[in-house]
GROMACS .gro file of C-alpha atoms in nm:
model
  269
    1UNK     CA    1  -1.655  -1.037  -0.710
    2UNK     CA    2  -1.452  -1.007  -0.350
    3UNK     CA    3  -1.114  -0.888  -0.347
    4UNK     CA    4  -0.903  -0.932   0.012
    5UNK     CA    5  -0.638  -0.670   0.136
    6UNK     CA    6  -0.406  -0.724   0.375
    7UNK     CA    7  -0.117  -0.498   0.573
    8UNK     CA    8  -0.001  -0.455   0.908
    9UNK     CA    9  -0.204  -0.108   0.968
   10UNK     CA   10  -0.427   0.128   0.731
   11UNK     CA   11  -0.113   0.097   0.434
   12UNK     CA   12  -0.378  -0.111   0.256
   13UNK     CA   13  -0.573   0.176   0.205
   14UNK     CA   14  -0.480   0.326  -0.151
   15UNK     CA   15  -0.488   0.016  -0.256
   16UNK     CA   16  -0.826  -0.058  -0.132
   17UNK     CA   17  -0.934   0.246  -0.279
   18UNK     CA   18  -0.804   0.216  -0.644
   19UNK     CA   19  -1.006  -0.146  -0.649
   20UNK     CA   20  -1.328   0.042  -0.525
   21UNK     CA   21  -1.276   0.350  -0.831
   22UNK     CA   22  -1.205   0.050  -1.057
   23UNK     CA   23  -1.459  -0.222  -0.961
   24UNK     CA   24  -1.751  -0.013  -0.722
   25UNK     CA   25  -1.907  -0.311  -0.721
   26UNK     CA   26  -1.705  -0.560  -0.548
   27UNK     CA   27  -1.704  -0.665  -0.250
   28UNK     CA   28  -1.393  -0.588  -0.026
   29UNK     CA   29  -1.239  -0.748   0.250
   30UNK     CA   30  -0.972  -0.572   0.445
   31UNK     CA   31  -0.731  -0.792   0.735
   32UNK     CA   32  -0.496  -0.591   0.953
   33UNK     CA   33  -0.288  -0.659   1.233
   34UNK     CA   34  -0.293  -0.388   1.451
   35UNK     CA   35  -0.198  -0.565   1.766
   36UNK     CA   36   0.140  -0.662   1.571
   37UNK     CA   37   0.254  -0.360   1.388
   38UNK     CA   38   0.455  -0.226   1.267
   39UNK     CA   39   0.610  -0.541   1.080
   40UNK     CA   40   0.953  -0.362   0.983
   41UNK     CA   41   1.115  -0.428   1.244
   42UNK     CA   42   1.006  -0.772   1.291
   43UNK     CA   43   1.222  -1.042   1.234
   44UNK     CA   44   1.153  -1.208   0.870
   45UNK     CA   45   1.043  -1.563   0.996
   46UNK     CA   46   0.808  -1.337   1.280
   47UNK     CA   47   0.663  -1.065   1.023
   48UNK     CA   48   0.591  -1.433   0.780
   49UNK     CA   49   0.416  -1.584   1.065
   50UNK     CA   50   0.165  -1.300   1.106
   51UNK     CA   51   0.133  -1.240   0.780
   52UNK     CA   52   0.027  -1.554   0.726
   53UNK     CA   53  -0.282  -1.543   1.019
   54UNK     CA   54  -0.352  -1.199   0.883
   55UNK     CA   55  -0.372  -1.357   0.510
   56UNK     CA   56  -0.586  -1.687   0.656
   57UNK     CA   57  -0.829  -1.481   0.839
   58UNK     CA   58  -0.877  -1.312   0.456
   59UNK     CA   59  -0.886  -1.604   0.315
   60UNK     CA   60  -1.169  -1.730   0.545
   61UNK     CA   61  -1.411  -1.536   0.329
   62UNK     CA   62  -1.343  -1.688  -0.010
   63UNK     CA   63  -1.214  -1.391  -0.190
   64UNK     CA   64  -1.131  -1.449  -0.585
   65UNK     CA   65  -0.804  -1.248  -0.506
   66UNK     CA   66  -0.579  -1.123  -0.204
   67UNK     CA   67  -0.331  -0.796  -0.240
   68UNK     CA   68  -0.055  -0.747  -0.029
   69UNK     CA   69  -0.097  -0.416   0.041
   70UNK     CA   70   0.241  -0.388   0.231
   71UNK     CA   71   0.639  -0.343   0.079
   72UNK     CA   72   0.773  -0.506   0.384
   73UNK     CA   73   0.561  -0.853   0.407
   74UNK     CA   74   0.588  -0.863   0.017
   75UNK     CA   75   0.967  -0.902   0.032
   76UNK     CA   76   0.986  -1.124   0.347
   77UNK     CA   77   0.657  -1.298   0.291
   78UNK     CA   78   0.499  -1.363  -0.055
   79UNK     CA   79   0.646  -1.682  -0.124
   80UNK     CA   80   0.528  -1.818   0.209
   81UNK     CA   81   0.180  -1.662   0.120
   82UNK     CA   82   0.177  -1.773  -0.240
   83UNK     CA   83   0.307  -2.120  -0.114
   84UNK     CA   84   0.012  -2.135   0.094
   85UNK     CA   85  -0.259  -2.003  -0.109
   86UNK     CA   86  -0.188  -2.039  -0.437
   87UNK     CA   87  -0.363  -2.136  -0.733
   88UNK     CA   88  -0.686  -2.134  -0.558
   89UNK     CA   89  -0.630  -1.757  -0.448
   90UNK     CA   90  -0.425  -1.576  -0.661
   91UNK     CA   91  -0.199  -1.346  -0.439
   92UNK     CA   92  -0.067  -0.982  -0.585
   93UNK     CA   93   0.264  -0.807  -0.442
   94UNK     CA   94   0.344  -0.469  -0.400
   95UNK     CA   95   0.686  -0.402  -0.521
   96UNK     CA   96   0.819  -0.006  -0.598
   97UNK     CA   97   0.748   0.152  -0.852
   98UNK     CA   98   1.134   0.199  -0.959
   99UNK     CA   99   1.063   0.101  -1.325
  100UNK     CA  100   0.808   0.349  -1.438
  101UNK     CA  101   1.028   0.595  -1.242
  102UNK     CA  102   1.363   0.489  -1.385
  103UNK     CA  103   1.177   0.509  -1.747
  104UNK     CA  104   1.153   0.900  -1.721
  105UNK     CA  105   1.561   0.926  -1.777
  106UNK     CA  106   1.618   1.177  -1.484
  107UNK     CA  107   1.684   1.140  -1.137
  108UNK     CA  108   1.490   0.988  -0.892
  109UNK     CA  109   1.475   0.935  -0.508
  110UNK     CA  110   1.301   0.662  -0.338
  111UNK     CA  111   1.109   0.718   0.006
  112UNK     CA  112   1.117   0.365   0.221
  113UNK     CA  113   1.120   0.279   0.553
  114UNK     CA  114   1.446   0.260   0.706
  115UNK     CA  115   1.451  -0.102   0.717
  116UNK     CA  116   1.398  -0.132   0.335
  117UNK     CA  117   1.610   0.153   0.263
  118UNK     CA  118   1.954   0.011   0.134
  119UNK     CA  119   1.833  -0.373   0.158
  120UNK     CA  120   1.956  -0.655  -0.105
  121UNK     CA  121   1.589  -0.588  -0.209
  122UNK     CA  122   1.556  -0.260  -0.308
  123UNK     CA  123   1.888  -0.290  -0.441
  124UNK     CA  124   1.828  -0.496  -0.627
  125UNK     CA  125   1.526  -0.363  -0.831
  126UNK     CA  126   1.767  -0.059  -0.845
  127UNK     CA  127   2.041  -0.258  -1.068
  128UNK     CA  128   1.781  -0.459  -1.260
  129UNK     CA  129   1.537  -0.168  -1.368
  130UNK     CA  130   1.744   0.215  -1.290
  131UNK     CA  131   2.114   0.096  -1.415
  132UNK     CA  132   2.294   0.398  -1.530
  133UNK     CA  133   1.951   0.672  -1.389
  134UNK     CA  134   2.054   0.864  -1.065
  135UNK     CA  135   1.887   0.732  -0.785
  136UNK     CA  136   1.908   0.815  -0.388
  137UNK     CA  137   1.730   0.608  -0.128
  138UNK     CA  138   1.553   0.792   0.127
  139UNK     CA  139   1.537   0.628   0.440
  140UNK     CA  140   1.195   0.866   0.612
  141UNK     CA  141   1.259   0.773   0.971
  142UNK     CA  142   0.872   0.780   1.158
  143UNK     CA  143   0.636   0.842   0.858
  144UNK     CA  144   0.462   0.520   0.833
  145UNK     CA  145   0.375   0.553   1.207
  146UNK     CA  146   0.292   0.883   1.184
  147UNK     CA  147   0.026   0.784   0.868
  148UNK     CA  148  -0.100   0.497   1.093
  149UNK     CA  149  -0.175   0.727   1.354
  150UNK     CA  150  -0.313   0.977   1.115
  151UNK     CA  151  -0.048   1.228   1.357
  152UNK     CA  152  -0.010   1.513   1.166
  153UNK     CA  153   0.251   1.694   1.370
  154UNK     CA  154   0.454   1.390   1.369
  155UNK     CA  155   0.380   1.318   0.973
  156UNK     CA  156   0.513   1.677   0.886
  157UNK     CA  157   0.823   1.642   1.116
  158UNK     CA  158   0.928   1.294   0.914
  159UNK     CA  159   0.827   1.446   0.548
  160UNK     CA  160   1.058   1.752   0.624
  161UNK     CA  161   1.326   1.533   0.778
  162UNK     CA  162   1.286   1.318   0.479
  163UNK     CA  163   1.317   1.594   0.257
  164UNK     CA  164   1.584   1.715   0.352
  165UNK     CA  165   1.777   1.434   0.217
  166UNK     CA  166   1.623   1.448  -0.108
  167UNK     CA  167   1.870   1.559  -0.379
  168UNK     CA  168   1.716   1.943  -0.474
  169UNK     CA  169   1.717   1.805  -0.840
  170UNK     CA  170   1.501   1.513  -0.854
  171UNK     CA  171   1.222   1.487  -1.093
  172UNK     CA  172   1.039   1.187  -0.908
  173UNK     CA  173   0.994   1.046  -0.622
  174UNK     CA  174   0.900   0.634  -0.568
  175UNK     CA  175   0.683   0.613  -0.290
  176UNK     CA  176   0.865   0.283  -0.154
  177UNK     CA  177   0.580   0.225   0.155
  178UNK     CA  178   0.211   0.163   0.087
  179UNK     CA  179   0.166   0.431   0.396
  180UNK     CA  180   0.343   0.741   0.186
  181UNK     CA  181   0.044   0.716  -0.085
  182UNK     CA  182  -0.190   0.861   0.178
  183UNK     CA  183  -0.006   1.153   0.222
  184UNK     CA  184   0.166   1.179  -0.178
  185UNK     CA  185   0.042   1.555  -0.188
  186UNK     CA  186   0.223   1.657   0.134
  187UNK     CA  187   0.505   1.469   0.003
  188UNK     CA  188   0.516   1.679  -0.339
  189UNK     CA  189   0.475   2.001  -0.180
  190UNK     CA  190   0.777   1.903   0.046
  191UNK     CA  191   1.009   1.818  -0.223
  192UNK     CA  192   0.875   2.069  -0.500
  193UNK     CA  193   1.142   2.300  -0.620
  194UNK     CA  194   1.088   2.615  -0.746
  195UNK     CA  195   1.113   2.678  -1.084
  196UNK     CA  196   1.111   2.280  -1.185
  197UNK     CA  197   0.883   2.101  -1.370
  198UNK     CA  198   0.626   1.980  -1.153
  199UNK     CA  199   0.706   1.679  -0.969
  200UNK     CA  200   0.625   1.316  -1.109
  201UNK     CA  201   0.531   1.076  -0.758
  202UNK     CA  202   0.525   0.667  -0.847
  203UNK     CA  203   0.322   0.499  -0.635
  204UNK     CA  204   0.180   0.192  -0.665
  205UNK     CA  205  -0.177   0.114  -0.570
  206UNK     CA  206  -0.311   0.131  -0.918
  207UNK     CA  207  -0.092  -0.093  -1.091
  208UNK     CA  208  -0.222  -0.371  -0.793
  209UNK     CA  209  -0.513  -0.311  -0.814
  210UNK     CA  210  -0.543  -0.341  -1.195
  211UNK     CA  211  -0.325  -0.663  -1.169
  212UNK     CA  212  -0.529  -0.803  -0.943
  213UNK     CA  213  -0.845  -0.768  -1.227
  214UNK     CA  214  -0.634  -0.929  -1.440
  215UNK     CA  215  -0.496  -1.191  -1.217
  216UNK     CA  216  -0.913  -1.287  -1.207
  217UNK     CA  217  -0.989  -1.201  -1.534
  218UNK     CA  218  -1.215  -0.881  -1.457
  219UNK     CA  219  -1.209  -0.557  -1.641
  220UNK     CA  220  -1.240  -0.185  -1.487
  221UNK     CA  221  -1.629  -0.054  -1.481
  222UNK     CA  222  -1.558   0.257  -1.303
  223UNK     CA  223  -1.922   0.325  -1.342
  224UNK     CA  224  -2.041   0.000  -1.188
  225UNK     CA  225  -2.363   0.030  -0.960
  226UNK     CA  226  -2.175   0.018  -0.633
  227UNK     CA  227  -2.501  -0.063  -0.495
  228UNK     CA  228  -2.525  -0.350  -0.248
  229UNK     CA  229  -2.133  -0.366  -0.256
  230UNK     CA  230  -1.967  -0.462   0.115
  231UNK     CA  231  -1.671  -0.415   0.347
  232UNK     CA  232  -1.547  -0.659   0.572
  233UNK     CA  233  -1.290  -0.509   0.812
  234UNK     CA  234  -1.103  -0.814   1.051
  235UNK     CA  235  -0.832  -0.669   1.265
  236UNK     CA  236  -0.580  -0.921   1.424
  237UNK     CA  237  -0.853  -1.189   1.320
  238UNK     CA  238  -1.134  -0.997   1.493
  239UNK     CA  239  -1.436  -1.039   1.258
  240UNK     CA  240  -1.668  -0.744   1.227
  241UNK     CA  241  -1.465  -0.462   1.306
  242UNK     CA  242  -1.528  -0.101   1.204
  243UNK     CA  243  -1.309   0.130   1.005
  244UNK     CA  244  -0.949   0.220   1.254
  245UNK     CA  245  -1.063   0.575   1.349
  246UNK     CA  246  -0.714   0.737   1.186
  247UNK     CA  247  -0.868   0.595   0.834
  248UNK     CA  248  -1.110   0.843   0.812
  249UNK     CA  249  -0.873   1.079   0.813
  250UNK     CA  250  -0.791   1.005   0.481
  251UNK     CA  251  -0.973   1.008   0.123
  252UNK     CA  252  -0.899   0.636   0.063
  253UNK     CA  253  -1.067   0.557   0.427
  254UNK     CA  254  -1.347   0.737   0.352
  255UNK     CA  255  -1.424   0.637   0.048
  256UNK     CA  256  -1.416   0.286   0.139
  257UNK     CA  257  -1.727   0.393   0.356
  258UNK     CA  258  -1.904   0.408   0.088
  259UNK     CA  259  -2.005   0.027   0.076
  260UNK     CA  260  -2.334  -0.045  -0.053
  261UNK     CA  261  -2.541  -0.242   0.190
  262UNK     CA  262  -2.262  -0.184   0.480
  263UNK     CA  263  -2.308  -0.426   0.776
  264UNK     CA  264  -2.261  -0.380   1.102
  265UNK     CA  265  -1.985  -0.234   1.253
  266UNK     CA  266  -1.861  -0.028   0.849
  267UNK     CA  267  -1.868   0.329   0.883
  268UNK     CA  268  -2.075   0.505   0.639
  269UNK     CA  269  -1.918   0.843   0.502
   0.00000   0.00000   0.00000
């Protein structure tokens, strides 16, 4: 089994790392576009276009499925993507997590970038899924550079700034950018009120990653033998890359270097 990932930067990374706890044993491949980040403020037909090269260069290797590890290119760019790959390679979205959150009845806030923050988008997931549960959008100015970068001056600065303009009675928090999911636990302790119940963070990453299974017809086997099981990294197209150095700052980087038979270039934990 090969899954494919792709994102502008390292945002694929929780995603990449729910599929390896699920599935150990397949093989991932990971596409990036690091000399064209970040996509947000791209125009829509620009961010599509390199999407697209990022998804083809993925696609080169015959995965059985491709996750679009990325908020912003799955609202500008999955029909193009699905338009071009589809039904030989099933393609997975990432879309917030507002209906799980809007389930739990209280109020919510939803981190984004500023660009999806307040968009006919997000809106409208808002009036289809949360009608009638208190919800403010958070637009968290810097973070998603400030993962990318694995900066953890800046990432503090934007999580503070951010919650500031979270409501002080909030029960959950969507974490509207694949980015914010490396950083969820600085996030809760940020927002965490004293006094409250703990705090309830939506994400996304597992509910891809288990879609994607299903989009293939695969199961979870945590306890696979991860043995022999590879990762491909391609960044802007460049085959054989290693790892992005800020990766390994997080969990979900490292773990991924913990491919089997790694080739050349992986970085082994």
């Amino acid at each position: 089994m090969k899954i494919a990932l792709m994102d502008s930067g390292i945002g694929l990374l929780p995603a990449a790392a729910a599929v390896r706890r699920l599935r150990p044993d397949a093989d991932l491949v990971i596409s990036s576009d690091p000399d064209g980040m970040p996509w947000g403020p791209r125009t829509p037909q620009d961010l599509t276009e390199r999407a697209l090269a990022v998804a083809e260069a993925a696609a080169a290797h015959r995965p059985d499925a491709l996750i679009v590890g990325c908020n912003t290119a799955s609202v500008h760019a999955l029909p193009a993507l699905r338009a071009l790959l589809e039904p030989g390679l099933p393609v997975i979205g990432t879309v917030p997590a507002i209906k799980p959150a809007a389930s739990g009845g209280g109020p919510f806030t939803i981190w984004a970038t500023p660009a999806t923050t307040g968009s006919p988008y997000q809106r409208g997931l808002i009036e289809e899924f949360a009608d009638g549960v208190p919800v403010t959008e958070v637009p968290c100015w810097g973070l998603a550079e400030a993962v990318e970068h694995a900066d953890d001056a800046a990432i503090d600065a934007a999580i503070a700034a951010a919650a500031a303009l979270t409501p002080t009675d909030v029960t959950t928090v969507v974490l509207g950018c694949t980015h914010y999911e490396l950083v969820a636990e600085r996030i809760r302790a940020a927002v965490q009120q004293p006094g409250l119940p703990p705090l309830v963070l939506h994400g996304s990453a597992g509910a891809v990653a288990a879609q994607a299974l299903r989009r293939i017809g695969e199961l979870p086997e945590p306890e696979a033998d991860w043995t022999g099981s590879t990762l491909t990294v391609i960044l802007s197209g460049r085959e054989g890359a290693a790892l992005p150095a800020p990766a390994l700052a997080y969990e979900e980087g490292r773990l991924l270097g913990t491919a089997g038979a790694a080739p050349a270039g992986i970085v082994e934990r």
